[in-house]
Coordinates of C-alpha atoms and ligand atoms in Angstrom, one line a residue:
X6 CA 36.0 24.0 284.2
X7 CA 36.0 20.6 282.6
X8 CA 33.4 21.3 280.0
X9 CA 35.1 20.9 276.7
X10 CA 34.2 18.0 274.4
X11 CA 37.7 17.8 272.9
X12 CA 39.0 14.7 274.7
X13 CA 42.7 15.6 274.6
X14 CA 42.1 19.0 275.9
X15 CA 39.8 17.6 278.5
X16 CA 42.4 15.1 279.6
X17 CA 44.9 18.0 280.2
X18 CA 42.3 19.8 282.3
X19 CA 41.7 16.8 284.5
X20 CA 45.4 16.2 284.9
X21 CA 45.9 19.8 286.1
X22 CA 42.9 19.6 288.3
X23 CA 44.1 16.5 290.2
X24 CA 47.7 17.8 290.4
X25 CA 46.3 21.0 291.9
X26 CA 43.5 19.7 294.1
X27 CA 44.5 16.3 295.5
X28 CA 45.7 16.8 299.1
X29 CA 49.3 15.6 299.6
X30 CA 48.5 13.3 302.5
X31 CA 45.9 11.5 300.5
X32 CA 48.2 11.3 297.5
X33 CA 50.8 9.7 299.8
X34 CA 48.3 7.3 301.3
X35 CA 47.3 6.1 297.9
X36 CA 50.8 6.0 296.6
X37 CA 51.8 3.7 299.4
X38 CA 48.9 1.4 298.6
X39 CA 47.2 1.9 301.9
X40 CA 43.5 2.5 302.7
X41 CA 42.5 6.2 303.0
X42 CA 40.6 7.1 306.1
X43 CA 37.0 8.2 306.2
X44 CA 38.1 11.7 307.0
X45 CA 40.5 11.9 304.1
X46 CA 37.8 10.6 301.7
X47 CA 35.2 13.0 303.1
X48 CA 37.5 15.9 302.5
X49 CA 38.3 14.7 298.9
X50 CA 34.6 14.3 298.2
X51 CA 33.9 17.8 299.4
X52 CA 36.6 19.2 297.0
X53 CA 35.3 17.2 294.1
X54 CA 31.7 18.3 294.8
X55 CA 32.8 21.9 295.1
X56 CA 34.4 21.7 291.7
X57 CA 31.2 20.0 290.3
X58 CA 33.0 16.7 289.4
X59 CA 32.0 14.3 292.1
X60 CA 29.0 12.9 290.1
X61 CA 29.7 14.3 286.7
X62 CA 28.0 11.4 285.0
X63 CA 24.7 12.2 286.6
X64 CA 22.2 14.4 284.8
X65 CA 22.4 18.1 285.5
X66 CA 19.1 18.2 287.5
X67 CA 20.7 16.1 290.2
X68 CA 24.0 17.9 290.3
X69 CA 25.8 16.1 287.5
X70 CA 27.4 17.4 284.3
X71 CA 25.9 14.9 281.9
X72 CA 29.3 13.8 280.8
X73 CA 29.7 11.2 278.1
X74 CA 31.0 7.7 279.0
X75 CA 34.2 8.6 277.1
X76 CA 34.7 11.8 279.2
X77 CA 34.0 9.8 282.4
X78 CA 36.6 7.2 281.5
X79 CA 39.2 9.8 280.7
X80 CA 38.4 11.4 284.1
X81 CA 38.7 8.1 286.0
X82 CA 42.0 7.3 284.3
X83 CA 43.6 10.7 284.9
X84 CA 42.4 10.6 288.5
X85 CA 44.0 7.2 289.0
X86 CA 47.3 8.2 287.4
X87 CA 47.4 11.4 289.4
X88 CA 47.2 9.4 292.6
X89 CA 43.6 9.9 293.6
X90 CA 41.7 7.1 295.4
X91 CA 39.0 5.1 293.6
X92 CA 35.5 6.5 294.4
X93 CA 32.8 4.5 296.1
X94 CA 30.9 3.0 293.2
X95 CA 28.2 1.7 295.5
X96 CA 27.2 5.2 296.4
X97 CA 27.9 7.2 293.2
X98 CA 27.4 4.6 290.5
X99 CA 24.8 2.2 292.0
X100 CA 22.3 3.7 294.5
X101 CA 22.3 7.2 292.9
X102 CA 21.3 6.0 289.4
X103 CA 18.9 3.4 290.9
X104 CA 17.0 6.1 292.7
X105 CA 17.0 8.3 289.6
X106 CA 15.3 5.4 287.7
X107 CA 13.1 3.7 290.2
X108 CA 12.9 6.0 293.2
X109 CA 9.7 8.0 294.1
X110 CA 10.0 11.8 293.7
X111 CA 10.1 12.0 297.5
X112 CA 13.0 9.5 297.7
X113 CA 14.8 11.3 295.0
X114 CA 14.5 14.6 296.8
X115 CA 15.4 13.1 300.1
X116 CA 18.6 11.3 299.0
X117 CA 20.1 12.5 295.7
X118 CA 21.1 16.0 296.7
X119 CA 22.8 14.6 299.9
X120 CA 24.6 11.8 298.0
X121 CA 25.9 14.4 295.5
X122 CA 27.7 16.2 298.3
X123 CA 29.7 13.0 299.0
X124 CA 29.0 13.1 302.7
X125 CA 26.5 10.2 302.8
X126 CA 27.9 6.8 302.3
X127 CA 26.0 3.7 301.2
X128 CA 26.7 0.0 301.3
X129 CA 25.1 -2.9 299.4
X130 CA 23.2 -5.7 301.2
X131 CA 22.7 -8.3 298.6
X132 CA 24.8 -11.4 299.5
X133 CA 23.9 -13.8 302.3
X134 CA 25.6 -16.9 303.7
X135 CA 23.5 -19.0 301.4
X136 CA 22.9 -16.6 298.5
X137 CA 25.8 -15.3 296.4
X138 CA 25.9 -16.3 292.7
X139 CA 22.5 -17.7 293.3
X140 CA 21.2 -14.4 294.7
X141 CA 17.5 -15.3 294.3
X142 CA 18.0 -17.8 297.2
X143 CA 18.1 -14.9 299.7
X144 CA 16.3 -15.5 303.0
X145 CA 16.4 -12.2 304.9
X146 CA 12.7 -11.5 305.4
X147 CA 10.6 -8.3 305.7
X148 CA 7.0 -8.6 307.2
X149 CA 4.5 -5.9 307.1
X150 CA 3.5 -4.4 310.5
X151 CA 1.3 -1.4 309.9
X152 CA 3.2 1.3 308.0
X153 CA 6.5 -0.5 308.6
X154 CA 8.4 -3.6 307.6
X155 CA 10.0 -5.7 310.3
X156 CA 13.3 -7.0 308.9
X157 CA 15.1 -10.1 310.2
X158 CA 18.1 -12.0 308.8
X159 CA 21.7 -11.3 307.9
X160 CA 23.9 -10.2 305.0
X161 CA 27.5 -11.0 304.4
X162 CA 30.5 -9.6 302.5
X163 CA 28.9 -6.2 302.8
X164 CA 31.8 -3.9 301.8
X165 CA 32.6 -1.1 304.2
X166 CA 29.3 -1.5 306.1
X167 CA 31.1 -0.3 309.2
X168 CA 31.5 3.2 307.7
X169 CA 28.2 3.4 305.8
X170 CA 25.3 5.7 306.8
X171 CA 22.7 3.8 304.8
X172 CA 22.3 0.3 303.3
X173 CA 20.2 -0.9 300.4
X174 CA 19.0 -4.4 301.0
X175 CA 17.2 -7.1 299.1
X176 CA 14.6 -8.8 301.4
X177 CA 12.0 -11.5 300.9
X178 CA 8.5 -10.2 301.2
X179 CA 6.8 -13.3 299.7
X180 CA 7.8 -16.9 299.8
X181 CA 5.2 -18.3 297.3
X182 CA 6.1 -18.5 293.6
X183 CA 9.5 -18.4 291.9
X184 CA 12.5 -17.3 294.0
X185 CA 13.0 -14.1 291.9
X186 CA 9.4 -13.1 292.7
X187 CA 8.7 -12.0 296.2
X188 CA 11.9 -9.9 296.6
X189 CA 11.7 -6.2 297.6
X190 CA 14.4 -3.5 297.7
X191 CA 14.6 -1.5 300.9
X192 CA 16.7 1.6 302.0
X193 CA 17.7 1.4 305.7
X194 CA 19.6 3.8 307.8
X195 CA 22.5 2.0 309.5
X196 CA 21.8 3.4 313.0
X197 CA 18.3 2.0 313.0
X198 CA 17.8 -0.1 316.2
X199 CA 18.3 -3.8 315.7
X200 CA 21.2 -3.5 313.2
X201 CA 24.5 -4.8 314.2
X202 CA 27.7 -4.9 312.1
X203 CA 30.6 -7.3 312.5
X204 CA 33.7 -6.5 310.4
X205 CA 35.5 -9.5 308.8
X206 CA 39.3 -9.2 308.6
X207 CA 40.4 -10.8 305.4
X208 CA 43.5 -12.8 304.6
X209 CA 45.0 -9.4 303.6
X210 CA 44.6 -8.1 307.1
X211 CA 42.1 -5.3 306.3
X212 CA 38.5 -5.2 307.5
X213 CA 37.0 -4.7 304.0
X214 CA 33.9 -6.7 304.5
X215 CA 31.3 -7.0 307.2
X216 CA 28.4 -9.2 308.3
X217 CA 25.3 -7.2 308.9
X218 CA 22.6 -8.6 311.2
X219 CA 18.9 -7.5 311.3
X220 CA 17.0 -8.2 314.4
X221 CA 13.4 -6.9 314.2
X222 CA 14.6 -3.8 312.3
X223 CA 11.6 -1.4 311.7
X224 CA 11.7 0.2 308.3
X225 CA 9.0 2.6 307.1
X226 CA 7.2 1.3 303.9
X227 CA 8.1 4.5 302.1
X228 CA 11.7 3.4 302.2
X229 CA 10.9 0.6 299.7
X230 CA 12.1 1.4 296.1
X231 CA 9.7 0.2 293.5
X232 CA 6.7 -2.1 294.1
X233 CA 6.6 -4.7 296.8
X234 CA 7.8 -8.2 295.5
X235 CA 9.2 -6.5 292.4
X236 CA 12.7 -5.7 293.8
X237 CA 14.5 -8.2 291.5
X238 CA 14.2 -5.8 288.5
X239 CA 15.6 -3.0 290.6
X240 CA 18.4 -5.2 291.9
X241 CA 19.5 -6.4 288.5
X242 CA 19.5 -2.9 287.0
X243 CA 22.4 -1.9 289.4
X244 CA 24.8 -4.0 287.3
X245 CA 23.8 -2.2 284.1
X246 CA 25.0 1.2 285.2
X247 CA 28.4 2.2 284.2
X248 CA 29.3 -1.2 282.9
X249 CA 32.0 0.2 280.6
X250 CA 33.8 1.6 283.7
X251 CA 34.3 -1.9 284.9
X252 CA 37.2 -2.3 282.6
X253 CA 39.1 -0.3 285.2
X254 CA 41.6 1.0 282.7
X255 CA 42.8 3.7 285.1
X256 CA 43.3 1.3 287.9
X257 CA 45.2 -1.0 285.6
X258 CA 47.4 1.8 284.4
X259 CA 48.1 2.9 288.0
X260 CA 49.4 -0.6 288.7
X261 CA 51.5 -0.8 285.5
X262 CA 53.2 2.5 286.6
X263 CA 53.8 1.0 290.1
X264 CA 55.4 -2.2 288.6
X265 CA 57.6 -0.1 286.4
X266 CA 58.8 2.1 289.2
X267 CA 59.5 -1.0 291.4
X268 CA 61.4 -2.9 288.7
X269 CA 63.5 0.2 287.8
X270 CA 64.5 0.9 291.4
X271 CA 65.3 -2.7 292.6
X272 CA 68.2 -4.9 291.9
X273 CA 68.6 -8.7 292.6
X274 CA 72.0 -10.4 292.4
X275 CA 73.5 -7.1 291.2
X276 CA 71.1 -6.8 288.3
X277 CA 68.2 -4.5 287.8
X278 CA 64.8 -6.3 288.0
X279 CA 63.7 -4.3 285.0
X280 CA 66.5 -5.9 282.9
X281 CA 65.7 -9.5 283.8
X282 CA 64.2 -11.6 281.0
X283 CA 61.4 -13.1 283.1
X284 CA 60.3 -9.7 284.2
X285 CA 60.4 -8.2 280.7
X286 CA 58.4 -11.0 279.3
X287 CA 55.7 -10.8 281.9
X288 CA 55.5 -7.0 281.8
X289 CA 55.3 -7.1 278.0
X290 CA 52.5 -9.6 278.1
X291 CA 50.5 -7.6 280.6
X292 CA 51.0 -4.4 278.8
X293 CA 49.7 -6.0 275.6
X294 CA 46.7 -7.2 277.5
X295 CA 46.1 -3.7 278.7
X296 CA 46.4 -2.2 275.2
X297 CA 43.9 -4.9 274.0
X298 CA 41.5 -4.1 276.9
X299 CA 41.7 -0.4 276.1
X300 CA 41.0 -1.0 272.5
X301 CA 38.0 -3.2 273.4
X302 CA 36.6 -0.6 275.8
X303 CA 37.0 2.1 273.1
X304 CA 35.0 0.0 270.7
X305 CA 32.2 -0.3 273.2
X306 CA 32.3 3.4 273.9
X307 CA 32.1 4.2 270.2
X308 CA 29.1 1.8 269.8
X309 CA 27.3 3.4 272.7
X310 CA 28.0 6.9 271.4
X311 CA 26.5 5.8 268.0
X312 CA 23.3 4.9 269.9
X313 CA 23.7 1.1 269.9
X314 CA 22.4 -0.8 272.8
X315 CA 25.2 -2.9 274.4
X316 CA 24.4 -6.5 275.2
X317 CA 25.8 -9.1 277.6
X318 CA 29.2 -9.0 275.7
X319 CA 30.1 -6.0 277.8
X320 CA 30.8 -8.5 280.6
X321 CA 34.1 -9.3 278.9
X322 CA 35.4 -5.9 280.0
X323 CA 34.7 -6.7 283.7
X324 CA 36.3 -10.2 283.3
X325 CA 39.4 -9.0 281.6
X326 CA 39.9 -5.8 283.6
X327 CA 39.5 -7.5 287.0
X328 CA 41.8 -10.4 286.0
X329 CA 44.5 -8.0 284.7
X330 CA 44.5 -6.1 288.0
X331 CA 45.3 -9.5 289.7
X332 CA 48.1 -10.2 287.3
X333 CA 49.7 -6.8 287.9
X334 CA 49.5 -7.3 291.7
X335 CA 51.2 -10.7 291.3
X336 CA 53.9 -9.1 289.2
X337 CA 54.4 -6.4 291.8
X338 CA 55.0 -9.0 294.5
X339 CA 57.3 -11.0 292.3
X340 CA 59.3 -7.9 291.3
X341 CA 59.7 -7.0 295.0
X342 CA 60.8 -10.6 295.9
X343 CA 61.5 -11.0 299.7
X344 CA 60.6 -7.3 300.3
X345 CA 57.0 -8.3 299.8
X346 CA 57.0 -11.0 302.5
X347 CA 53.8 -10.6 304.5
X348 CA 54.6 -8.7 307.7
X349 CA 53.1 -9.1 311.1
X350 CA 51.0 -6.3 312.5
X351 CA 53.6 -5.8 315.2
X352 CA 56.3 -5.4 312.6
X353 CA 54.1 -2.9 310.7
X354 CA 53.5 -0.9 313.8
X355 CA 57.2 -0.8 314.6
X356 CA 56.8 -2.6 318.0
X357 CA 59.5 -5.0 317.2
X358 CA 61.9 -2.2 316.8
X359 CA 61.8 -2.5 313.0
X360 CA 60.8 0.3 310.7
X361 CA 59.1 -0.1 307.4
X362 CA 61.4 1.2 304.7
X363 CA 58.9 1.2 301.9
X364 CA 55.2 0.9 302.9
X365 CA 54.2 0.1 299.3
X366 CA 56.5 -3.0 299.4
X367 CA 55.4 -3.9 302.9
X368 CA 51.7 -4.1 302.0
X369 CA 52.2 -5.6 298.5
X370 CA 51.1 -9.0 299.6
X371 CA 48.0 -7.7 301.2
X372 CA 47.1 -5.8 298.1
X373 CA 47.6 -9.0 296.0
X374 CA 45.2 -10.9 298.3
X375 CA 42.8 -8.0 298.2
X376 CA 42.8 -8.1 294.4
X377 CA 41.8 -11.8 294.5
X378 CA 38.2 -10.6 295.2
X379 CA 38.0 -8.5 292.0
X380 CA 37.0 -11.5 289.9
X381 CA 34.4 -12.5 292.5
X382 CA 32.7 -9.2 293.4
X383 CA 29.8 -8.0 291.3
X384 CA 29.3 -11.5 289.7
X385 CA 32.1 -14.0 289.5
X386 CA 34.1 -14.6 286.3
X387 CA 32.6 -18.1 286.1
X388 CA 29.1 -16.6 286.1
X389 CA 30.1 -14.0 283.5
X390 CA 31.4 -16.8 281.3
X391 CA 28.0 -18.5 281.7
X392 CA 26.2 -15.4 280.7
X393 CA 28.3 -14.8 277.6
X394 CA 28.1 -18.5 276.6
X395 CA 24.3 -18.3 276.8
X396 CA 23.5 -14.8 275.7
X397 CA 26.3 -14.0 273.2
X398 CA 27.4 -17.3 271.8
X399 CA 23.9 -18.9 272.2
X400 CA 25.6 -22.2 273.5
Ligands
FAD520 C1 35.8 -7.8 297.1 C2 34.3 -8.2 297.3 C3 33.4 -7.2 297.6 C4 32.1 -7.6 297.8 N1 31.2 -6.7 298.2 C5 29.9 -7.0 298.4 C6 28.9 -6.0 298.8 O1 29.3 -4.9 299.1 N2 27.7 -6.4 299.0 C7 27.2 -7.7 298.7 O2 26.0 -8.0 298.8 N3 28.1 -8.6 298.3 C8 29.4 -8.3 298.1 N4 30.3 -9.3 297.8 C9 29.9 -10.7 297.6 C10 29.8 -11.2 296.2 O3 28.7 -10.6 295.5 C11 29.7 -12.7 296.2 O4 30.9 -13.2 296.8 C12 29.6 -13.3 294.8 O5 28.3 -13.0 294.3 C13 29.8 -14.8 294.8 O6 29.0 -15.4 295.8 P1 29.6 -16.4 296.9 O7 30.7 -15.8 297.5 O8 28.4 -16.9 297.7 O9 30.1 -17.6 296.0 P2 29.3 -18.8 295.4 O10 28.1 -18.3 294.6 O11 29.0 -19.8 296.4 O12 30.3 -19.4 294.4 C14 31.4 -20.2 294.8 C15 32.2 -20.6 293.5 O13 31.3 -21.4 292.6 C16 31.3 -20.8 291.3 N5 29.9 -20.9 290.8 C17 28.7 -20.6 291.5 N6 27.7 -20.9 290.7 C18 28.2 -21.3 289.5 C19 27.6 -21.7 288.2 N7 26.3 -21.7 288.0 N8 28.4 -22.0 287.2 C20 29.8 -22.1 287.4 N9 30.4 -21.7 288.5 C21 29.6 -21.3 289.6 C22 31.6 -19.3 291.6 O14 32.1 -18.7 290.4 C23 32.7 -19.4 292.7 O15 33.9 -19.7 292.1 C24 31.7 -9.0 297.6 C25 32.6 -9.9 297.3 C26 33.9 -9.5 297.1 C27 34.9 -10.6 296.8

């Protein structure tokens, strides 16, 4: 299944696959714009792994299919349009490829086959209260104690740390020299004594992020990836993997379809929202931006397929793709009007005697706030602008 190089045929196969395999309850959860549970995701990962399409972009020796970027993008798009949840990029697109490139053979054997089953989840411990864009300012330290490191400090904004089995963290192992020197990359099991996790409930009402505290956490030296003090190279490489996917074409199309459904099914003042000039103008503008984004992404895919090395200009896909998702979410809220008023938890749970007519509308404001983070996570848009100004435009 799913082996053909003909992209149109391949697209049809993926469409049938997701229609056939995606469990109804999960499709419903995603359709309503809610967070899938860990159990739902585990089950979905198991189905994808059984069909050999959980990590299709990985090389065959680690359970992948060696798909091209173009195939991977078609796959992601069809999955999004078919109602499947976004997969955990930190596990499948970040730590997996990092271990393939920088991990020791023992680390690769230990982790990669398990990650490829989809039953082991990872989170990313980079940011700290005083180290975000300026990541090299991180202060969490690891000191050698025999065959272990003792780790002390804290991380923040760690997405879904409360569900993760393992975390990869950047720690300071040397304080002399430049800030980028003296950083090491460690793998730590989340149930190691001394780790505590405190979820942070965001303005959207969901505990997406966490603080993670390390209090004398003992980590065997063989859980360091790469050389001691050379973790910066490993850390930066994460962002190179799958950069083309950051355009998030599928996620943008999913939202465009949502807006269209909402505008066609709602009236205001006796008039269909889809027929209102303000709506049509904004929809047309966003659709044009999406077509431009897709064309740009296709250009990069063609360049990569021709063997060209892509430079910092790929950052524009991340900037544009993430901003566009925010604009769709804003349009969804505006198209819903009063239906998208933020609701109290009590109301949501029906305690006030109210029932939620349409969960998608009821959580639209939450999703809009959630999307605010898209232009911050993985390097803010301001930082991406700086990179492009320096490296592409030589300003
Ligand atoms: C949805 C989401 C998920 C995240 N998940 C994780 C995770 O799993 N693991 C993890 O480690 N981190 C995670 N983060 C944290 C993220 O990496 C940081 O928020 C990000 O790097 C910015 O750092 P900061 O929040 O400290 O902001 P700061 O770096 O303090 O920036 C504040 C503002 O100043 C601007 N700014 C900073 N420096 C410059 C400059 N040189 N030029 C121009 N403008 C500048 C920024 O653009 C921003 O607007 C996540 C964040 C979000 C929003």
